[in-house]
mmCIF file with all atom_site columns, C-alpha atoms in Angstrom:
data_model
loop_
_atom_site.group_PDB
_atom_site.id
_atom_site.type_symbol
_atom_site.label_atom_id
_atom_site.label_alt_id
_atom_site.label_comp_id
_atom_site.label_asym_id
_atom_site.label_entity_id
_atom_site.label_seq_id
_atom_site.pdbx_PDB_ins_code
_atom_site.Cartn_x
_atom_site.Cartn_y
_atom_site.Cartn_z
_atom_site.occupancy
_atom_site.B_iso_or_equiv
_atom_site.pdbx_formal_charge
_atom_site.auth_seq_id
_atom_site.auth_comp_id
_atom_site.auth_asym_id
_atom_site.auth_atom_id
_atom_site.pdbx_PDB_model_num
ATOM 1   C CA . UNK A 1 1   ? 0.562  -35.322 27.395 1.00 59.00 ? 1   UNK A CA 1
ATOM 2   C CA . UNK A 1 2   ? 2.139  -34.204 30.680 1.00 64.00 ? 2   UNK A CA 1
ATOM 3   C CA . UNK A 1 3   ? 4.825  -36.216 32.468 1.00 64.00 ? 3   UNK A CA 1
ATOM 4   C CA . UNK A 1 4   ? 2.446  -36.723 35.397 1.00 66.00 ? 4   UNK A CA 1
ATOM 5   C CA . UNK A 1 5   ? -0.250 -38.231 33.159 1.00 67.00 ? 5   UNK A CA 1
ATOM 6   C CA . UNK A 1 6   ? 2.256  -40.530 31.432 1.00 71.00 ? 6   UNK A CA 1
ATOM 7   C CA . UNK A 1 7   ? 3.666  -41.684 34.762 1.00 69.00 ? 7   UNK A CA 1
ATOM 8   C CA . UNK A 1 8   ? 0.152  -42.265 36.105 1.00 74.00 ? 8   UNK A CA 1
ATOM 9   C CA . UNK A 1 9   ? -0.565 -44.469 33.087 1.00 79.00 ? 9   UNK A CA 1
ATOM 10  C CA . UNK A 1 10  ? 2.662  -46.423 33.662 1.00 74.00 ? 10  UNK A CA 1
ATOM 11  C CA . UNK A 1 11  ? 1.747  -46.845 37.340 1.00 74.00 ? 11  UNK A CA 1
ATOM 12  C CA . UNK A 1 12  ? -1.729 -48.103 36.462 1.00 76.00 ? 12  UNK A CA 1
ATOM 13  C CA . UNK A 1 13  ? -0.249 -50.619 34.013 1.00 75.00 ? 13  UNK A CA 1
ATOM 14  C CA . UNK A 1 14  ? 2.262  -51.848 36.615 1.00 77.00 ? 14  UNK A CA 1
ATOM 15  C CA . UNK A 1 15  ? -0.509 -52.360 39.166 1.00 76.00 ? 15  UNK A CA 1
ATOM 16  C CA . UNK A 1 16  ? -2.729 -54.229 36.656 1.00 81.00 ? 16  UNK A CA 1
ATOM 17  C CA . UNK A 1 17  ? 0.074  -56.603 35.665 1.00 78.00 ? 17  UNK A CA 1
ATOM 18  C CA . UNK A 1 18  ? 1.161  -57.149 39.258 1.00 80.00 ? 18  UNK A CA 1
ATOM 19  C CA . UNK A 1 19  ? -2.407 -57.941 40.325 1.00 81.00 ? 19  UNK A CA 1
ATOM 20  C CA . UNK A 1 20  ? -2.507 -60.925 37.957 1.00 82.00 ? 20  UNK A CA 1
ATOM 21  C CA . UNK A 1 21  ? -0.271 -62.833 40.383 1.00 84.00 ? 21  UNK A CA 1
ATOM 22  C CA . UNK A 1 22  ? -0.840 -63.494 44.064 1.00 82.00 ? 22  UNK A CA 1
ATOM 23  C CA . UNK A 1 23  ? 2.458  -64.090 45.823 1.00 84.00 ? 23  UNK A CA 1
ATOM 24  C CA . UNK A 1 24  ? 3.090  -62.728 49.320 1.00 80.00 ? 24  UNK A CA 1
ATOM 25  C CA . UNK A 1 25  ? 6.857  -63.282 48.961 1.00 86.00 ? 25  UNK A CA 1
ATOM 26  C CA . UNK A 1 26  ? 7.191  -60.482 46.400 1.00 91.00 ? 26  UNK A CA 1
ATOM 27  C CA . UNK A 1 27  ? 8.989  -57.300 47.415 1.00 92.00 ? 27  UNK A CA 1
ATOM 28  C CA . UNK A 1 28  ? 7.475  -53.834 47.144 1.00 90.00 ? 28  UNK A CA 1
ATOM 29  C CA . UNK A 1 29  ? 9.558  -51.976 44.555 1.00 92.00 ? 29  UNK A CA 1
ATOM 30  C CA . UNK A 1 30  ? 9.741  -48.349 43.530 1.00 90.00 ? 30  UNK A CA 1
ATOM 31  C CA . UNK A 1 31  ? 10.659 -48.008 39.839 1.00 91.00 ? 31  UNK A CA 1
ATOM 32  C CA . UNK A 1 32  ? 12.829 -45.018 38.910 1.00 91.00 ? 32  UNK A CA 1
ATOM 33  C CA . UNK A 1 33  ? 13.293 -44.022 35.259 1.00 90.00 ? 33  UNK A CA 1
ATOM 34  C CA . UNK A 1 34  ? 13.513 -41.116 32.830 1.00 89.00 ? 34  UNK A CA 1
ATOM 35  C CA . UNK A 1 35  ? 10.171 -40.321 31.196 1.00 86.00 ? 35  UNK A CA 1
ATOM 36  C CA . UNK A 1 36  ? 11.860 -40.398 27.754 1.00 90.00 ? 36  UNK A CA 1
ATOM 37  C CA . UNK A 1 37  ? 12.195 -44.168 28.247 1.00 92.00 ? 37  UNK A CA 1
ATOM 38  C CA . UNK A 1 38  ? 8.497  -44.765 28.949 1.00 89.00 ? 38  UNK A CA 1
ATOM 39  C CA . UNK A 1 39  ? 8.039  -47.238 26.072 1.00 92.00 ? 39  UNK A CA 1
ATOM 40  C CA . UNK A 1 40  ? 10.871 -49.497 27.275 1.00 95.00 ? 40  UNK A CA 1
ATOM 41  C CA . UNK A 1 41  ? 9.792  -49.119 30.902 1.00 92.00 ? 41  UNK A CA 1
ATOM 42  C CA . UNK A 1 42  ? 6.260  -50.112 29.907 1.00 91.00 ? 42  UNK A CA 1
ATOM 43  C CA . UNK A 1 43  ? 7.621  -53.217 28.121 1.00 94.00 ? 43  UNK A CA 1
ATOM 44  C CA . UNK A 1 44  ? 9.638  -54.117 31.244 1.00 95.00 ? 44  UNK A CA 1
ATOM 45  C CA . UNK A 1 45  ? 6.554  -53.773 33.441 1.00 91.00 ? 45  UNK A CA 1
ATOM 46  C CA . UNK A 1 46  ? 4.317  -55.734 31.058 1.00 92.00 ? 46  UNK A CA 1
ATOM 47  C CA . UNK A 1 47  ? 6.786  -58.620 31.232 1.00 94.00 ? 47  UNK A CA 1
ATOM 48  C CA . UNK A 1 48  ? 8.068  -58.468 34.808 1.00 95.00 ? 48  UNK A CA 1
ATOM 49  C CA . UNK A 1 49  ? 5.651  -56.584 37.090 1.00 91.00 ? 49  UNK A CA 1
ATOM 50  C CA . UNK A 1 50  ? 4.231  -59.927 38.240 1.00 93.00 ? 50  UNK A CA 1
ATOM 51  C CA . UNK A 1 51  ? 7.507  -60.475 40.126 1.00 94.00 ? 51  UNK A CA 1
ATOM 52  C CA . UNK A 1 52  ? 7.192  -57.494 42.500 1.00 91.00 ? 52  UNK A CA 1
ATOM 53  C CA . UNK A 1 53  ? 4.573  -55.216 43.979 1.00 87.00 ? 53  UNK A CA 1
ATOM 54  C CA . UNK A 1 54  ? 4.983  -51.866 42.209 1.00 84.00 ? 54  UNK A CA 1
ATOM 55  C CA . UNK A 1 55  ? 4.985  -48.706 44.239 1.00 76.00 ? 55  UNK A CA 1
ATOM 56  C CA . UNK A 1 56  ? 4.662  -45.242 42.776 1.00 64.00 ? 56  UNK A CA 1
ATOM 57  C CA . UNK A 1 57  ? 6.793  -44.758 39.710 1.00 57.00 ? 57  UNK A CA 1
ATOM 58  C CA . UNK A 1 58  ? 8.424  -41.360 39.378 1.00 59.00 ? 58  UNK A CA 1
ATOM 59  C CA . UNK A 1 59  ? 8.574  -37.750 40.491 1.00 60.00 ? 59  UNK A CA 1
ATOM 60  C CA . UNK A 1 60  ? 7.502  -34.902 38.190 1.00 57.00 ? 60  UNK A CA 1
ATOM 61  C CA . UNK A 1 61  ? 7.594  -31.105 38.114 1.00 57.00 ? 61  UNK A CA 1
ATOM 62  C CA . UNK A 1 62  ? 4.052  -31.146 39.481 1.00 62.00 ? 62  UNK A CA 1
ATOM 63  C CA . UNK A 1 63  ? 5.137  -32.481 42.898 1.00 60.00 ? 63  UNK A CA 1
ATOM 64  C CA . UNK A 1 64  ? 4.871  -29.943 45.701 1.00 59.00 ? 64  UNK A CA 1
ATOM 65  C CA . UNK A 1 65  ? 8.473  -30.224 46.927 1.00 62.00 ? 65  UNK A CA 1
ATOM 66  C CA . UNK A 1 66  ? 10.395 -29.821 43.658 1.00 61.00 ? 66  UNK A CA 1
ATOM 67  C CA . UNK A 1 67  ? 11.217 -26.141 44.151 1.00 65.00 ? 67  UNK A CA 1
ATOM 68  C CA . UNK A 1 68  ? 12.656 -26.581 47.625 1.00 69.00 ? 68  UNK A CA 1
ATOM 69  C CA . UNK A 1 69  ? 16.369 -25.982 48.188 1.00 73.00 ? 69  UNK A CA 1
ATOM 70  C CA . UNK A 1 70  ? 16.346 -28.050 51.393 1.00 75.00 ? 70  UNK A CA 1
ATOM 71  C CA . UNK A 1 71  ? 17.872 -31.452 50.546 1.00 74.00 ? 71  UNK A CA 1
ATOM 72  C CA . UNK A 1 72  ? 16.625 -33.120 53.730 1.00 75.00 ? 72  UNK A CA 1
ATOM 73  C CA . UNK A 1 73  ? 13.073 -31.879 53.142 1.00 76.00 ? 73  UNK A CA 1
ATOM 74  C CA . UNK A 1 74  ? 13.085 -33.172 49.546 1.00 74.00 ? 74  UNK A CA 1
ATOM 75  C CA . UNK A 1 75  ? 14.390 -36.599 50.599 1.00 71.00 ? 75  UNK A CA 1
ATOM 76  C CA . UNK A 1 76  ? 11.895 -36.816 53.461 1.00 74.00 ? 76  UNK A CA 1
ATOM 77  C CA . UNK A 1 77  ? 8.942  -35.847 51.251 1.00 74.00 ? 77  UNK A CA 1
ATOM 78  C CA . UNK A 1 78  ? 9.975  -38.360 48.587 1.00 71.00 ? 78  UNK A CA 1
ATOM 79  C CA . UNK A 1 79  ? 10.122 -41.118 51.224 1.00 71.00 ? 79  UNK A CA 1
ATOM 80  C CA . UNK A 1 80  ? 6.741  -40.101 52.629 1.00 73.00 ? 80  UNK A CA 1
ATOM 81  C CA . UNK A 1 81  ? 4.964  -39.704 49.301 1.00 72.00 ? 81  UNK A CA 1
ATOM 82  C CA . UNK A 1 82  ? 6.470  -42.424 47.117 1.00 69.00 ? 82  UNK A CA 1
ATOM 83  C CA . UNK A 1 83  ? 8.860  -44.753 48.912 1.00 71.00 ? 83  UNK A CA 1
ATOM 84  C CA . UNK A 1 84  ? 7.363  -45.191 52.371 1.00 73.00 ? 84  UNK A CA 1
ATOM 85  C CA . UNK A 1 85  ? 6.738  -48.943 52.244 1.00 80.00 ? 85  UNK A CA 1
ATOM 86  C CA . UNK A 1 86  ? 8.978  -49.981 49.366 1.00 86.00 ? 86  UNK A CA 1
ATOM 87  C CA . UNK A 1 87  ? 11.959 -52.203 50.113 1.00 92.00 ? 87  UNK A CA 1
ATOM 88  C CA . UNK A 1 88  ? 13.831 -52.085 46.788 1.00 95.00 ? 88  UNK A CA 1
ATOM 89  C CA . UNK A 1 89  ? 14.258 -49.329 44.219 1.00 94.00 ? 89  UNK A CA 1
ATOM 90  C CA . UNK A 1 90  ? 14.721 -50.509 40.644 1.00 96.00 ? 90  UNK A CA 1
ATOM 91  C CA . UNK A 1 91  ? 16.509 -47.903 38.506 1.00 96.00 ? 91  UNK A CA 1
ATOM 92  C CA . UNK A 1 92  ? 15.949 -48.536 34.790 1.00 95.00 ? 92  UNK A CA 1
ATOM 93  C CA . UNK A 1 93  ? 18.757 -46.883 32.839 1.00 97.00 ? 93  UNK A CA 1
ATOM 94  C CA . UNK A 1 94  ? 18.274 -45.346 29.423 1.00 96.00 ? 94  UNK A CA 1
ATOM 95  C CA . UNK A 1 95  ? 20.557 -43.011 27.471 1.00 96.00 ? 95  UNK A CA 1
ATOM 96  C CA . UNK A 1 96  ? 19.891 -39.895 29.586 1.00 95.00 ? 96  UNK A CA 1
ATOM 97  C CA . UNK A 1 97  ? 18.780 -41.316 32.942 1.00 94.00 ? 97  UNK A CA 1
ATOM 98  C CA . UNK A 1 98  ? 22.127 -40.315 34.503 1.00 95.00 ? 98  UNK A CA 1
ATOM 99  C CA . UNK A 1 99  ? 21.376 -36.645 33.729 1.00 94.00 ? 99  UNK A CA 1
ATOM 100 C CA . UNK A 1 100 ? 17.948 -36.339 35.391 1.00 90.00 ? 100 UNK A CA 1
ATOM 101 C CA . UNK A 1 101 ? 17.637 -34.551 38.723 1.00 86.00 ? 101 UNK A CA 1
ATOM 102 C CA . UNK A 1 102 ? 14.495 -36.440 39.766 1.00 85.00 ? 102 UNK A CA 1
ATOM 103 C CA . UNK A 1 103 ? 16.222 -39.803 39.267 1.00 90.00 ? 103 UNK A CA 1
ATOM 104 C CA . UNK A 1 104 ? 19.041 -38.589 41.522 1.00 91.00 ? 104 UNK A CA 1
ATOM 105 C CA . UNK A 1 105 ? 16.493 -37.485 44.124 1.00 85.00 ? 105 UNK A CA 1
ATOM 106 C CA . UNK A 1 106 ? 14.728 -40.858 43.998 1.00 88.00 ? 106 UNK A CA 1
ATOM 107 C CA . UNK A 1 107 ? 18.025 -42.720 44.419 1.00 93.00 ? 107 UNK A CA 1
ATOM 108 C CA . UNK A 1 108 ? 19.086 -40.481 47.309 1.00 91.00 ? 108 UNK A CA 1
ATOM 109 C CA . UNK A 1 109 ? 15.724 -40.899 49.027 1.00 87.00 ? 109 UNK A CA 1
ATOM 110 C CA . UNK A 1 110 ? 15.955 -44.665 48.562 1.00 91.00 ? 110 UNK A CA 1
ATOM 111 C CA . UNK A 1 111 ? 19.327 -44.667 50.328 1.00 93.00 ? 111 UNK A CA 1
ATOM 112 C CA . UNK A 1 112 ? 18.027 -42.552 53.203 1.00 86.00 ? 112 UNK A CA 1
ATOM 113 C CA . UNK A 1 113 ? 17.604 -44.436 56.471 1.00 84.00 ? 113 UNK A CA 1
ATOM 114 C CA . UNK A 1 114 ? 15.653 -42.658 59.191 1.00 75.00 ? 114 UNK A CA 1
ATOM 115 C CA . UNK A 1 115 ? 13.363 -43.339 62.125 1.00 72.00 ? 115 UNK A CA 1
ATOM 116 C CA . UNK A 1 116 ? 10.254 -43.420 59.920 1.00 69.00 ? 116 UNK A CA 1
ATOM 117 C CA . UNK A 1 117 ? 11.552 -45.396 56.939 1.00 73.00 ? 117 UNK A CA 1
ATOM 118 C CA . UNK A 1 118 ? 14.305 -47.934 56.368 1.00 84.00 ? 118 UNK A CA 1
ATOM 119 C CA . UNK A 1 119 ? 16.500 -47.526 53.334 1.00 90.00 ? 119 UNK A CA 1
ATOM 120 C CA . UNK A 1 120 ? 15.694 -49.499 50.207 1.00 93.00 ? 120 UNK A CA 1
ATOM 121 C CA . UNK A 1 121 ? 17.883 -51.920 48.336 1.00 96.00 ? 121 UNK A CA 1
ATOM 122 C CA . UNK A 1 122 ? 19.125 -50.529 45.030 1.00 97.00 ? 122 UNK A CA 1
ATOM 123 C CA . UNK A 1 123 ? 18.886 -52.543 41.804 1.00 98.00 ? 123 UNK A CA 1
ATOM 124 C CA . UNK A 1 124 ? 20.162 -50.912 38.607 1.00 97.00 ? 124 UNK A CA 1
ATOM 125 C CA . UNK A 1 125 ? 19.240 -52.392 35.220 1.00 97.00 ? 125 UNK A CA 1
ATOM 126 C CA . UNK A 1 126 ? 20.143 -50.931 31.810 1.00 97.00 ? 126 UNK A CA 1
ATOM 127 C CA . UNK A 1 127 ? 17.228 -50.983 29.380 1.00 97.00 ? 127 UNK A CA 1
ATOM 128 C CA . UNK A 1 128 ? 17.524 -53.140 26.216 1.00 96.00 ? 128 UNK A CA 1
ATOM 129 C CA . UNK A 1 129 ? 18.385 -50.139 24.017 1.00 96.00 ? 129 UNK A CA 1
ATOM 130 C CA . UNK A 1 130 ? 21.519 -49.690 26.133 1.00 96.00 ? 130 UNK A CA 1
ATOM 131 C CA . UNK A 1 131 ? 22.741 -53.219 25.313 1.00 92.00 ? 131 UNK A CA 1
ATOM 132 C CA . UNK A 1 132 ? 23.531 -53.881 28.994 1.00 83.00 ? 132 UNK A CA 1
ATOM 133 C CA . UNK A 1 133 ? 25.732 -50.808 29.285 1.00 85.00 ? 133 UNK A CA 1
ATOM 134 C CA . UNK A 1 134 ? 24.718 -47.290 30.290 1.00 91.00 ? 134 UNK A CA 1
ATOM 135 C CA . UNK A 1 135 ? 26.161 -44.175 31.855 1.00 93.00 ? 135 UNK A CA 1
ATOM 136 C CA . UNK A 1 136 ? 25.555 -44.421 35.581 1.00 95.00 ? 136 UNK A CA 1
ATOM 137 C CA . UNK A 1 137 ? 24.046 -41.618 37.639 1.00 96.00 ? 137 UNK A CA 1
ATOM 138 C CA . UNK A 1 138 ? 26.733 -40.144 39.933 1.00 96.00 ? 138 UNK A CA 1
ATOM 139 C CA . UNK A 1 139 ? 25.030 -41.393 43.115 1.00 96.00 ? 139 UNK A CA 1
ATOM 140 C CA . UNK A 1 140 ? 24.975 -44.934 41.685 1.00 97.00 ? 140 UNK A CA 1
ATOM 141 C CA . UNK A 1 141 ? 28.731 -44.621 41.013 1.00 96.00 ? 141 UNK A CA 1
ATOM 142 C CA . UNK A 1 142 ? 29.145 -43.688 44.684 1.00 97.00 ? 142 UNK A CA 1
ATOM 143 C CA . UNK A 1 143 ? 27.532 -46.998 45.670 1.00 97.00 ? 143 UNK A CA 1
ATOM 144 C CA . UNK A 1 144 ? 28.826 -49.424 43.035 1.00 95.00 ? 144 UNK A CA 1
ATOM 145 C CA . UNK A 1 145 ? 32.363 -50.667 42.496 1.00 92.00 ? 145 UNK A CA 1
ATOM 146 C CA . UNK A 1 146 ? 32.934 -52.147 39.054 1.00 88.00 ? 146 UNK A CA 1
ATOM 147 C CA . UNK A 1 147 ? 34.218 -55.678 39.364 1.00 88.00 ? 147 UNK A CA 1
ATOM 148 C CA . UNK A 1 148 ? 33.404 -55.842 43.087 1.00 91.00 ? 148 UNK A CA 1
ATOM 149 C CA . UNK A 1 149 ? 29.739 -56.755 43.587 1.00 88.00 ? 149 UNK A CA 1
ATOM 150 C CA . UNK A 1 150 ? 30.511 -58.010 47.104 1.00 88.00 ? 150 UNK A CA 1
ATOM 151 C CA . UNK A 1 151 ? 31.811 -54.574 48.108 1.00 91.00 ? 151 UNK A CA 1
ATOM 152 C CA . UNK A 1 152 ? 29.042 -52.604 46.394 1.00 95.00 ? 152 UNK A CA 1
ATOM 153 C CA . UNK A 1 153 ? 25.760 -51.581 47.974 1.00 97.00 ? 153 UNK A CA 1
ATOM 154 C CA . UNK A 1 154 ? 24.141 -51.241 44.546 1.00 97.00 ? 154 UNK A CA 1
ATOM 155 C CA . UNK A 1 155 ? 23.282 -54.347 42.550 1.00 96.00 ? 155 UNK A CA 1
ATOM 156 C CA . UNK A 1 156 ? 24.037 -53.615 38.899 1.00 95.00 ? 156 UNK A CA 1
ATOM 157 C CA . UNK A 1 157 ? 22.528 -56.362 36.741 1.00 95.00 ? 157 UNK A CA 1
ATOM 158 C CA . UNK A 1 158 ? 21.988 -57.069 33.060 1.00 95.00 ? 158 UNK A CA 1
ATOM 159 C CA . UNK A 1 159 ? 18.448 -56.753 31.728 1.00 96.00 ? 159 UNK A CA 1
ATOM 160 C CA . UNK A 1 160 ? 16.636 -59.869 32.979 1.00 96.00 ? 160 UNK A CA 1
ATOM 161 C CA . UNK A 1 161 ? 16.203 -62.832 30.678 1.00 95.00 ? 161 UNK A CA 1
ATOM 162 C CA . UNK A 1 162 ? 13.631 -64.531 32.898 1.00 97.00 ? 162 UNK A CA 1
ATOM 163 C CA . UNK A 1 163 ? 11.264 -63.840 35.768 1.00 96.00 ? 163 UNK A CA 1
ATOM 164 C CA . UNK A 1 164 ? 13.245 -66.021 38.200 1.00 96.00 ? 164 UNK A CA 1
ATOM 165 C CA . UNK A 1 165 ? 16.391 -64.044 37.293 1.00 97.00 ? 165 UNK A CA 1
ATOM 166 C CA . UNK A 1 166 ? 14.678 -60.753 38.153 1.00 97.00 ? 166 UNK A CA 1
ATOM 167 C CA . UNK A 1 167 ? 13.291 -62.200 41.404 1.00 96.00 ? 167 UNK A CA 1
ATOM 168 C CA . UNK A 1 168 ? 16.821 -63.251 42.375 1.00 96.00 ? 168 UNK A CA 1
ATOM 169 C CA . UNK A 1 169 ? 18.237 -59.803 41.526 1.00 97.00 ? 169 UNK A CA 1
ATOM 170 C CA . UNK A 1 170 ? 15.527 -58.084 43.596 1.00 97.00 ? 170 UNK A CA 1
ATOM 171 C CA . UNK A 1 171 ? 16.220 -60.415 46.535 1.00 97.00 ? 171 UNK A CA 1
ATOM 172 C CA . UNK A 1 172 ? 19.959 -59.656 46.356 1.00 96.00 ? 172 UNK A CA 1
ATOM 173 C CA . UNK A 1 173 ? 19.235 -55.914 46.459 1.00 97.00 ? 173 UNK A CA 1
ATOM 174 C CA . UNK A 1 174 ? 16.809 -56.429 49.341 1.00 96.00 ? 174 UNK A CA 1
ATOM 175 C CA . UNK A 1 175 ? 19.381 -58.379 51.391 1.00 96.00 ? 175 UNK A CA 1
ATOM 176 C CA . UNK A 1 176 ? 21.980 -55.623 50.891 1.00 96.00 ? 176 UNK A CA 1
ATOM 177 C CA . UNK A 1 177 ? 19.896 -53.330 53.124 1.00 95.00 ? 177 UNK A CA 1
ATOM 178 C CA . UNK A 1 178 ? 21.296 -55.198 56.126 1.00 92.00 ? 178 UNK A CA 1
ATOM 179 C CA . UNK A 1 179 ? 24.337 -57.074 54.823 1.00 95.00 ? 179 UNK A CA 1
ATOM 180 C CA . UNK A 1 180 ? 25.933 -54.070 53.082 1.00 95.00 ? 180 UNK A CA 1
ATOM 181 C CA . UNK A 1 181 ? 24.541 -51.094 55.000 1.00 93.00 ? 181 UNK A CA 1
ATOM 182 C CA . UNK A 1 182 ? 28.065 -49.922 55.794 1.00 94.00 ? 182 UNK A CA 1
ATOM 183 C CA . UNK A 1 183 ? 28.789 -49.548 52.044 1.00 94.00 ? 183 UNK A CA 1
ATOM 184 C CA . UNK A 1 184 ? 26.123 -46.845 51.521 1.00 96.00 ? 184 UNK A CA 1
ATOM 185 C CA . UNK A 1 185 ? 27.387 -43.438 50.409 1.00 96.00 ? 185 UNK A CA 1
ATOM 186 C CA . UNK A 1 186 ? 24.624 -40.829 50.241 1.00 93.00 ? 186 UNK A CA 1
ATOM 187 C CA . UNK A 1 187 ? 26.792 -37.787 50.991 1.00 94.00 ? 187 UNK A CA 1
ATOM 188 C CA . UNK A 1 188 ? 26.539 -36.158 47.550 1.00 93.00 ? 188 UNK A CA 1
ATOM 189 C CA . UNK A 1 189 ? 24.368 -33.015 47.374 1.00 91.00 ? 189 UNK A CA 1
ATOM 190 C CA . UNK A 1 190 ? 21.172 -33.439 45.385 1.00 86.00 ? 190 UNK A CA 1
ATOM 191 C CA . UNK A 1 191 ? 21.357 -32.623 41.683 1.00 86.00 ? 191 UNK A CA 1
ATOM 192 C CA . UNK A 1 192 ? 19.637 -29.254 41.155 1.00 81.00 ? 192 UNK A CA 1
ATOM 193 C CA . UNK A 1 193 ? 19.333 -29.207 37.361 1.00 84.00 ? 193 UNK A CA 1
ATOM 194 C CA . UNK A 1 194 ? 19.165 -31.721 34.551 1.00 80.00 ? 194 UNK A CA 1
ATOM 195 C CA . UNK A 1 195 ? 22.266 -32.082 32.413 1.00 88.00 ? 195 UNK A CA 1
ATOM 196 C CA . UNK A 1 196 ? 22.153 -32.292 28.651 1.00 87.00 ? 196 UNK A CA 1
ATOM 197 C CA . UNK A 1 197 ? 23.073 -35.652 27.216 1.00 83.00 ? 197 UNK A CA 1
#
């Protein structure tokens, strides 16, 4: 099964679960993850997708902009195609998420602030298999200071133990868009290849 088909199935599941709850206070969230973690991502969505409105989940090799060498074009197309009305990006970390170029692109596009789209808050959550510890993608490291959540743009949180906990974590990431905008560092060039892990 192709990555695109798997991601489409995950998206459909997220939308079904989210639709079981009507709550206008929920934030629109883009979910970024490595396709190798689809089972854990699916479990997260089955449990917690009622607490946010899911937007498109994931870029694949089948997207029309993946072969471009123009960083600004890639970030713009990602915002237009996937992130345009999302307010928070949730990055679900598995063992190799740090090494994936598309995850880096999604994070960079989330941090982009332009005339058409405001930047998104950034919430990073290690998946259960990581036991609340995971290697961070480099761009997350640029925006998170260990031991200093007040000085970090990125919210790095343990895997949620309740729906209210996740709602609170999403709200914190959402508020950072304005309260911590000066802490954003999106200067790193986009990752061009996946690393082995």
